[in-house]
Tab-separated table of C-alpha atoms in Angstrom:
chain	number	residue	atom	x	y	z
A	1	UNK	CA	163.636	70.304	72.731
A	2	UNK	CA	167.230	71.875	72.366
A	3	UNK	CA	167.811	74.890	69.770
A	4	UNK	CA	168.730	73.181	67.111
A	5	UNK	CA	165.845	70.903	66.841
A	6	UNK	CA	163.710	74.144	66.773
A	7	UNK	CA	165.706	75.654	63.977
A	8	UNK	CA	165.659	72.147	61.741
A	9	UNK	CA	161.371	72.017	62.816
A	10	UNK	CA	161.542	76.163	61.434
A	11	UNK	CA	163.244	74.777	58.028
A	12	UNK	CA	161.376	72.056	57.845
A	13	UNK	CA	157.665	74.801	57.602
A	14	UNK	CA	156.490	73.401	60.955
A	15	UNK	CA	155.055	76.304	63.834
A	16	UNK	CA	157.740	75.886	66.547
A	17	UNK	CA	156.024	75.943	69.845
A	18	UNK	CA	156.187	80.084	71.600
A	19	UNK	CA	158.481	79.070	74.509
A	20	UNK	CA	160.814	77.372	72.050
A	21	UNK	CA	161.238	80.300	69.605
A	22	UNK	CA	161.382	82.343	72.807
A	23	UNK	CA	163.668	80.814	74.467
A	24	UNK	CA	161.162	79.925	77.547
A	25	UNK	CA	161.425	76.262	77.088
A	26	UNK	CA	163.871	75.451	78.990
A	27	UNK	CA	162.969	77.696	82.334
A	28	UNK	CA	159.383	76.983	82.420
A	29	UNK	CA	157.838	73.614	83.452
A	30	UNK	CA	154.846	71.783	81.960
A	31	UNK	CA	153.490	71.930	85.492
A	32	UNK	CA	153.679	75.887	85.290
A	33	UNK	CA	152.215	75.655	81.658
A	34	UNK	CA	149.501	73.707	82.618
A	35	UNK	CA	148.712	76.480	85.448
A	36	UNK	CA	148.946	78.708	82.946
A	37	UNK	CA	146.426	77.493	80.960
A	38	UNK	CA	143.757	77.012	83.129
A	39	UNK	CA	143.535	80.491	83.487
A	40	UNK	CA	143.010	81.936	80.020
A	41	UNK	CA	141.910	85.044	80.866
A	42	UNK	CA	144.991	86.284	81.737
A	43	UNK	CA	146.658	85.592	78.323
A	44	UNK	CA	143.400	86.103	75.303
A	45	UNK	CA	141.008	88.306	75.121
A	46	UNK	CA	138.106	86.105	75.465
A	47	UNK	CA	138.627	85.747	78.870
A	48	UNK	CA	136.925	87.997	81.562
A	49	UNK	CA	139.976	88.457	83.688
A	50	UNK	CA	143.432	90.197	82.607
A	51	UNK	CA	146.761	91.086	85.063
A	52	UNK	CA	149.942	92.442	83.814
A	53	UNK	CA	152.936	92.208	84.926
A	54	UNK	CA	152.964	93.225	89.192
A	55	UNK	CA	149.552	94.199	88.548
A	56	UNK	CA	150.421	97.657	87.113
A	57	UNK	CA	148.768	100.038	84.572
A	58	UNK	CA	150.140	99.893	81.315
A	59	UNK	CA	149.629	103.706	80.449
A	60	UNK	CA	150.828	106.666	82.249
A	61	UNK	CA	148.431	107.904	84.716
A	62	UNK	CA	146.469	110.628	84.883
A	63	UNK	CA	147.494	113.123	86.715
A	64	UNK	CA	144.523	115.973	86.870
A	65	UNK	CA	142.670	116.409	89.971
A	66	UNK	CA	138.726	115.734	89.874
A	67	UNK	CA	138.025	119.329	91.863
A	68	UNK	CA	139.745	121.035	89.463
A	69	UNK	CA	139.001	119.161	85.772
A	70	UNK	CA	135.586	117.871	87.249
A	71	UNK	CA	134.797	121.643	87.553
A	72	UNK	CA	136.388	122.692	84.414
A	73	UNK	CA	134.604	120.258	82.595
A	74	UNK	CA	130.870	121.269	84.402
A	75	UNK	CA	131.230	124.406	84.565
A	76	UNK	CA	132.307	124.935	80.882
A	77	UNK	CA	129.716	123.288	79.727
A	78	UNK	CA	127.166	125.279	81.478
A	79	UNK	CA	128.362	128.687	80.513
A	80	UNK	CA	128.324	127.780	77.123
A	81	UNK	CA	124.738	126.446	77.282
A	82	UNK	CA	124.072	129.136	79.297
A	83	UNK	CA	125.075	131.779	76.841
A	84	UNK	CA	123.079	130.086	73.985
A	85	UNK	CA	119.763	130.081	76.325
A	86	UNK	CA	120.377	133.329	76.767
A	87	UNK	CA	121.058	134.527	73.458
A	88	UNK	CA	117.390	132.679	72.499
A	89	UNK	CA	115.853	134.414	75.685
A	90	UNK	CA	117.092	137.606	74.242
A	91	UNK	CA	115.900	137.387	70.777
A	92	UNK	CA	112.251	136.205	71.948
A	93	UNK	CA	111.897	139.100	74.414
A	94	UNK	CA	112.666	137.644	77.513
A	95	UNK	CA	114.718	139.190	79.420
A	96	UNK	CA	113.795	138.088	83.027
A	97	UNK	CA	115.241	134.349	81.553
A	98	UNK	CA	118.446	135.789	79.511
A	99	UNK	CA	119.712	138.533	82.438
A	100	UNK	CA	120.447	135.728	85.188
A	101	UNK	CA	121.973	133.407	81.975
A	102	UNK	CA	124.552	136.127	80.866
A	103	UNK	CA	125.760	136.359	85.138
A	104	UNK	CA	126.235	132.727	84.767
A	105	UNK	CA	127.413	131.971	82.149
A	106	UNK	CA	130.243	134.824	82.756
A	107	UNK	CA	130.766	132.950	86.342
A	108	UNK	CA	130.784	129.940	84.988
A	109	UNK	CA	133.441	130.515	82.447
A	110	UNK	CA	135.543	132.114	84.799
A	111	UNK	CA	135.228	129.403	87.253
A	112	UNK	CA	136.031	127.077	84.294
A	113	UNK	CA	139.575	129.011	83.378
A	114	UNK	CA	140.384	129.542	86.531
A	115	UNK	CA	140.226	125.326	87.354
A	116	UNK	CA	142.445	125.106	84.088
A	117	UNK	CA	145.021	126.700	85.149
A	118	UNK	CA	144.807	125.472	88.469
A	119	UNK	CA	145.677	122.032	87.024
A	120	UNK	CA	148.467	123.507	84.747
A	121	UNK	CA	150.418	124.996	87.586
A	122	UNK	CA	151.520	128.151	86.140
A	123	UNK	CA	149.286	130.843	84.532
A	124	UNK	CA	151.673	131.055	81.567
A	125	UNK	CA	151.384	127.572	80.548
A	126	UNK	CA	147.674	128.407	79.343
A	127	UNK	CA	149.061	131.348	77.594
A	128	UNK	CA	151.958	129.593	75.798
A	129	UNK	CA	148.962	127.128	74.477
A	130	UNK	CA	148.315	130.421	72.644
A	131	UNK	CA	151.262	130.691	70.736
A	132	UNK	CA	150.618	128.200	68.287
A	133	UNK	CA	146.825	127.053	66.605
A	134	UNK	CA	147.103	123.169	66.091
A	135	UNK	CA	143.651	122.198	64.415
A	136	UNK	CA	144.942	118.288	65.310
A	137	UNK	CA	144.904	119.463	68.956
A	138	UNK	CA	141.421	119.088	70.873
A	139	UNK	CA	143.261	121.494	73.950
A	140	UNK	CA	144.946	124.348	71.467
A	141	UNK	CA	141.466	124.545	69.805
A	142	UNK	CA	139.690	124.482	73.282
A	143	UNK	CA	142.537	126.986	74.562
A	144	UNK	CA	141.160	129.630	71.550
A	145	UNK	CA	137.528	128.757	72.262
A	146	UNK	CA	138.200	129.931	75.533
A	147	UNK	CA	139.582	133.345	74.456
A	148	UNK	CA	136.927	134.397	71.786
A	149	UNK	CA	134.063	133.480	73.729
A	150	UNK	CA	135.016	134.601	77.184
A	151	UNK	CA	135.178	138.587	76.277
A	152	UNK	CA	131.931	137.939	74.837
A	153	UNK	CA	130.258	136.324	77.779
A	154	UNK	CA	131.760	139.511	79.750
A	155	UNK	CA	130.251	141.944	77.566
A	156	UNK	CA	127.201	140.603	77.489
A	157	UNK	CA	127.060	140.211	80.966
A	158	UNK	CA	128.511	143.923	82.175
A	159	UNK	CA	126.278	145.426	80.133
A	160	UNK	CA	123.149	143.996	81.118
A	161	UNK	CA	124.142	144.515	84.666
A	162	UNK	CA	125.134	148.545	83.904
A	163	UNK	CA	122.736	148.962	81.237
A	164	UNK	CA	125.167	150.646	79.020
A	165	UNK	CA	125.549	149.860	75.500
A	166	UNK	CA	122.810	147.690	75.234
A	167	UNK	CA	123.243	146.875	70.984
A	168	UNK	CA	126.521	145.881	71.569
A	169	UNK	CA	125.475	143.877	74.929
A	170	UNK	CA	122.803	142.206	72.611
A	171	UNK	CA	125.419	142.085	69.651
A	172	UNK	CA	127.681	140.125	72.545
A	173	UNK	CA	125.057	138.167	73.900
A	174	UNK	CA	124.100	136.334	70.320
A	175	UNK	CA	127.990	135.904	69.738
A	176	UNK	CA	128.829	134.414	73.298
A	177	UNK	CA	125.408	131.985	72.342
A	178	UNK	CA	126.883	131.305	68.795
A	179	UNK	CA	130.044	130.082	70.643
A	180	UNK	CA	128.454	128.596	73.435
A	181	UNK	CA	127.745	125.953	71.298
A	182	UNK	CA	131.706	124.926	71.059
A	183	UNK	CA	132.077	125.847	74.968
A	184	UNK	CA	130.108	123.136	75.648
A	185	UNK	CA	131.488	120.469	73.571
A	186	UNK	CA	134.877	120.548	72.681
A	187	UNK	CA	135.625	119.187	76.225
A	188	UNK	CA	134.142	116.418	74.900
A	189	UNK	CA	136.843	115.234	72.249
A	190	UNK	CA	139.500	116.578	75.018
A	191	UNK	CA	139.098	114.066	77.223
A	192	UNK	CA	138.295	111.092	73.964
A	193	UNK	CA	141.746	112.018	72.485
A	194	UNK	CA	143.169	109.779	74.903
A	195	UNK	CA	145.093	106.695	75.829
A	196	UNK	CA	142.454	106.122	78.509
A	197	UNK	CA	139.872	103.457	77.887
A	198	UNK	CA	136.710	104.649	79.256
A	199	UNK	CA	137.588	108.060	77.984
A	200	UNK	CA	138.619	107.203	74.270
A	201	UNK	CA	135.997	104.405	73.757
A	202	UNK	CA	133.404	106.200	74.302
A	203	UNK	CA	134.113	108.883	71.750
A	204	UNK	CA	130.844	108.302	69.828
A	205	UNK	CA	128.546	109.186	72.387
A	206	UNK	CA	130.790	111.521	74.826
A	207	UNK	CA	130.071	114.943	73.145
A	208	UNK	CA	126.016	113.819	72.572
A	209	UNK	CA	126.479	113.095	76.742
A	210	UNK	CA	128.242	116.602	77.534
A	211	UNK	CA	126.084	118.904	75.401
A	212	UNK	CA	122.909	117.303	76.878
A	213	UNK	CA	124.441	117.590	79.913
A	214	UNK	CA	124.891	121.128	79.586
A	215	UNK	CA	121.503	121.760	78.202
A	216	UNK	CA	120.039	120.267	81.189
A	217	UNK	CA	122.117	122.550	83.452
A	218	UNK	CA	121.550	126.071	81.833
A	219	UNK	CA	118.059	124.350	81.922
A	220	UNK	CA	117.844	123.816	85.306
A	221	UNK	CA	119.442	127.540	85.913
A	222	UNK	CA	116.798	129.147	84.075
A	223	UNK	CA	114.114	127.229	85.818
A	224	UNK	CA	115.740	128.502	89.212
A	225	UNK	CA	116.515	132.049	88.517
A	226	UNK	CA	113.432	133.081	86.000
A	227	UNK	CA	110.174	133.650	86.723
A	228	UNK	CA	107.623	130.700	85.648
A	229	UNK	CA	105.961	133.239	83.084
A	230	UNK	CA	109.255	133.523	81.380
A	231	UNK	CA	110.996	129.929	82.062
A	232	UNK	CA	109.186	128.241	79.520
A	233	UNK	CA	112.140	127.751	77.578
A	234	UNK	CA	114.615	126.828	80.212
A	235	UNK	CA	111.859	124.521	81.013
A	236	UNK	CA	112.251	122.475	77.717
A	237	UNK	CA	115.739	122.723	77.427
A	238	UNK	CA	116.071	121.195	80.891
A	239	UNK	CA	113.549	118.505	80.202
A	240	UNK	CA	114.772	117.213	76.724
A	241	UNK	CA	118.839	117.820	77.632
A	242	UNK	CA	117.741	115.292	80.626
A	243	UNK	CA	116.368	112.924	78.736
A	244	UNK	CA	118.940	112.762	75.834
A	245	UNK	CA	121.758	112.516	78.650
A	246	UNK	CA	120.311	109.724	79.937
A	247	UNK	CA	119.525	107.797	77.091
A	248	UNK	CA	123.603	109.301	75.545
A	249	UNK	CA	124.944	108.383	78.777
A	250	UNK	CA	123.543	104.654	79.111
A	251	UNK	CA	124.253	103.609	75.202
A	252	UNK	CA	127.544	104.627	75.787
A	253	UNK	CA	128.029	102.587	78.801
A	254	UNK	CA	126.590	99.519	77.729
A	255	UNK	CA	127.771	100.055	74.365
A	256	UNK	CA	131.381	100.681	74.614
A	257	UNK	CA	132.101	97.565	74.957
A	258	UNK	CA	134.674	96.139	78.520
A	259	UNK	CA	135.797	99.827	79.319
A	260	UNK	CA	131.748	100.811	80.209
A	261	UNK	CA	131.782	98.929	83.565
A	262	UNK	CA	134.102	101.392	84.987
A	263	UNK	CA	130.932	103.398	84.633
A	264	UNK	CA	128.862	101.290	86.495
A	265	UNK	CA	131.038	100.004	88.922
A	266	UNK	CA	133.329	102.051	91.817
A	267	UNK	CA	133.597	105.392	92.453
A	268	UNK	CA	132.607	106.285	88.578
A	269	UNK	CA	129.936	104.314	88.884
A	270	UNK	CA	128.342	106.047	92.180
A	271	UNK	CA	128.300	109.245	90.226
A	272	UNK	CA	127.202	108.134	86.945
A	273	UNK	CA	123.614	106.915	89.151
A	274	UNK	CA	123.692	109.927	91.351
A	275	UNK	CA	123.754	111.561	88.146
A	276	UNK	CA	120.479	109.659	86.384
A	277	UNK	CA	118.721	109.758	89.631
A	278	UNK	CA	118.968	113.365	90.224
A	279	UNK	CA	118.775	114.113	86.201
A	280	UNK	CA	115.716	112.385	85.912
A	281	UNK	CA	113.736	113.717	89.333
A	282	UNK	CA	114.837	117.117	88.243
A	283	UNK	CA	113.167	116.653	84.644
A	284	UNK	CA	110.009	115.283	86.616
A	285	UNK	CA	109.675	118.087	88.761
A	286	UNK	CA	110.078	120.372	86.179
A	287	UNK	CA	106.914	118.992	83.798
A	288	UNK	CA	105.353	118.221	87.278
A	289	UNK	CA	105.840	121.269	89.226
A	290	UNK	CA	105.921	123.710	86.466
A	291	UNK	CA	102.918	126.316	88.038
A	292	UNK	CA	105.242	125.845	91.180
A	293	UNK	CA	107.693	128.284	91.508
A	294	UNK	CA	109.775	126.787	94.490
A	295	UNK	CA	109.233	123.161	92.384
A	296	UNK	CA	110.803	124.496	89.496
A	297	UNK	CA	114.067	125.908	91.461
A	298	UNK	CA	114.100	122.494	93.096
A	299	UNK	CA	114.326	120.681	89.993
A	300	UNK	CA	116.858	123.296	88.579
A	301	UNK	CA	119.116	122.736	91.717
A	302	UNK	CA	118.532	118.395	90.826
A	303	UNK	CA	119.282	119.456	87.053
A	304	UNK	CA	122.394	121.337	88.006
A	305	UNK	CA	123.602	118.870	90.162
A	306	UNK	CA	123.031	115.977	87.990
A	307	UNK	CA	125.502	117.773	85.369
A	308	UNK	CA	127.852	117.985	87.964
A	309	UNK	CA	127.989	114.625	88.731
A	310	UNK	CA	127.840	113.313	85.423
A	311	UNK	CA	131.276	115.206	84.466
A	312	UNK	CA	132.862	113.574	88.029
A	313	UNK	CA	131.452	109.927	86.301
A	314	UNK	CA	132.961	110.494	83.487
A	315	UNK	CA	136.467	111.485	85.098
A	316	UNK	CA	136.257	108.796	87.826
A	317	UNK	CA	135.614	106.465	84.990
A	318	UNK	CA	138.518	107.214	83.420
A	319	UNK	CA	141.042	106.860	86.535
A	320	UNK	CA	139.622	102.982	86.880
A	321	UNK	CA	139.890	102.115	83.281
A	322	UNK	CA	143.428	103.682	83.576
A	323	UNK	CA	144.178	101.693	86.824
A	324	UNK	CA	143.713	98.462	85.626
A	325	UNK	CA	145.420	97.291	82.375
A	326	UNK	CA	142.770	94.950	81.975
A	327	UNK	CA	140.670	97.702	79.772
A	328	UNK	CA	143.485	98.382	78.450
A	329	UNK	CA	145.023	95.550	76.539
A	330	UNK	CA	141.844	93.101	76.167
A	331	UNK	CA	139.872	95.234	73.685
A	332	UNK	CA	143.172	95.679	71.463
A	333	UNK	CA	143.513	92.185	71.934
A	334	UNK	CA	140.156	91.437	70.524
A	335	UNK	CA	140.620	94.344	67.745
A	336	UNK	CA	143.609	92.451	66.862
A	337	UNK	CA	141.678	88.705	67.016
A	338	UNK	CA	139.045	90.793	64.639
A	339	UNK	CA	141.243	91.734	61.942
A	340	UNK	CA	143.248	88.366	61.945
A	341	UNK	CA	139.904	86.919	61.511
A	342	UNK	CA	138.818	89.432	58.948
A	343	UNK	CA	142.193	88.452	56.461
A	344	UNK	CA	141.672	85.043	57.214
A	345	UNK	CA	138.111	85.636	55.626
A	346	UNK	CA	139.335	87.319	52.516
């Protein structure tokens, strides 16, 4: 079929066929077509396989390190969990529980800046993030966050440890809990405002995963530096932030859609079941072993390493959806095949 008998089958209203209109006709064979199209996967999104062209990723890499944002991510969370279990320990007279929480939550937030700007490069970078507030901007908000709540969690923390001031150390303490609140989630849409697959489809259950997460580490913290008489509520928050990470945590990979395998499968998927296993024996030690006092710091240490290795999941996850375009462009292609469907319906 030469050009012009495309152009008089386009006049006449009949659907030229693709490697006409394209010009493909005359380069590829029917034996190449035919090879083609006994492997459909590659070219619709019904299929279960997908390569682009050499194999490559279709979005720009990601270029953080897992050290340094799978440490900024953990240990963000847990200071701000860590302040708001304190800030209930305080106001229910226990102080045995909310002392050790104000130390680590102050650690942990400085742990968590200094990973940020690690990954930045340059210490100014994070401070030229302060020049502007961007509401639209997950990392400006998260940036601010980081500011208000970080004096807090010092104050809170230097004065328990110096005993001076103590109203304004408790005044500090239920501020750095108020805030620990958006510590401990706002990581959460960081990551899901992004191009990668496993990160931005799983925006519905990613900030129920990381404030569980948290929970379940200031839990676990409590339950390993309080004594049992006043650990009852680290207890419960370690127990039921367990439970609702692992229930968050497998809806969203099973629910997600093609992008969820990379959190089942590889490297992601390794630490997303290191992550359940040591989640859930740490929750069962600490209901189990609660007259125990060396039980209940073992199941804190499980707790505390189960967050870690859920925020390592979550960031390996991400760095094999991004790897292979295959998460990439089938779910568009099927968003696409759903609206087409959807108009043809109307």
């Amino acid at each position: 079929m030469n050009t012009s008998e495309v152009t008089k089958q386009g006049m006449r209203g009949q659907r030229p066929d693709r490697e006409a209109m394209t010009g493909a006709a005359d380069v590829v064979s029917e034996q190449q077509r035919r090879e083609r199209d006994a492997r459909p996967g590659e070219h619709s999104a019904e299929g279960a396989e997908f390569t682009s062209y050499y194999g490559k990723p279709v979005i720009n890499g990601i270029v953080w390190e897992a050290p340094a944002i799978g440490g900024y991510l953990f240990l963000g969370g847990l200071a701000g969990a860590s302040s708001a279990l304190a800030a209930g320990a305080e106001l229910t007279g226990r102080p045995d529980l909310a002392q050790p929480l104000r130390y680590t939550a102050l650690a942990a937030i400085s742990g968590s800046t200094a990973a940020l700007i690690y990954d930045l490069g340059r210490p100014e970078r994070f401070l030229n993030m302060l020049r502007v507030f961007k509401p639209s901007s997950p990392m400006s908000v998260g940036s601010w966050i980081l500011v208000g709540y970080g004096p807090l969690a010092g104050v809170a923390a230097v004065t328990s440890l110096t005993g001076w001031f103590p109203r304004i150390g408790r005044l500090a303490t239920y501020g750095s809990g108020a805030m620990g609140a958006l510590v401990a989630t706002y990581t959460a849409p960081l990551v899901c405002d992004t191009a990668v697959p496993a990160w931005h489809e799983g925006y519905r259950y990613m900030p129920f995963v990381f404030a569980s997460s948290a929970v379940a580490a200031a839990g676990g913290t409590g339950l390993i530096a309080a004594p049992s008489g006043q650990s009852g509520p680290a207890r419960r928050a370690a127990v039921g932030g367990a439970v609702v990470e692992t229930v968050a945590a497998t809806a969203m990979e099973y629910r997600m859609g093609l992008p969820g395998e990379t959190y089942r499968q590889g490297r992601g998927g390794a630490f997303m079941r290191a992550a359940k296993t040591l989640t859930l024996a740490g929750a069962a030690g600490a209901v189990l072993g609660r007259r125990s006092r060396v039980a209940s710091a073992l199941s804190g240490a499980a707790l505390v390493a189960g967050s870690a290795c859920t925020r390592l999941g979550v960031f390996y996850a991400g760095v094999g959806s991004q790897e292979d375009p295959k998460y990439t462009v089938v779910p568009q292609r099927r968003r696409l095949d759903e609206r087409e469907r959807g108009k043809d319906t109307q």
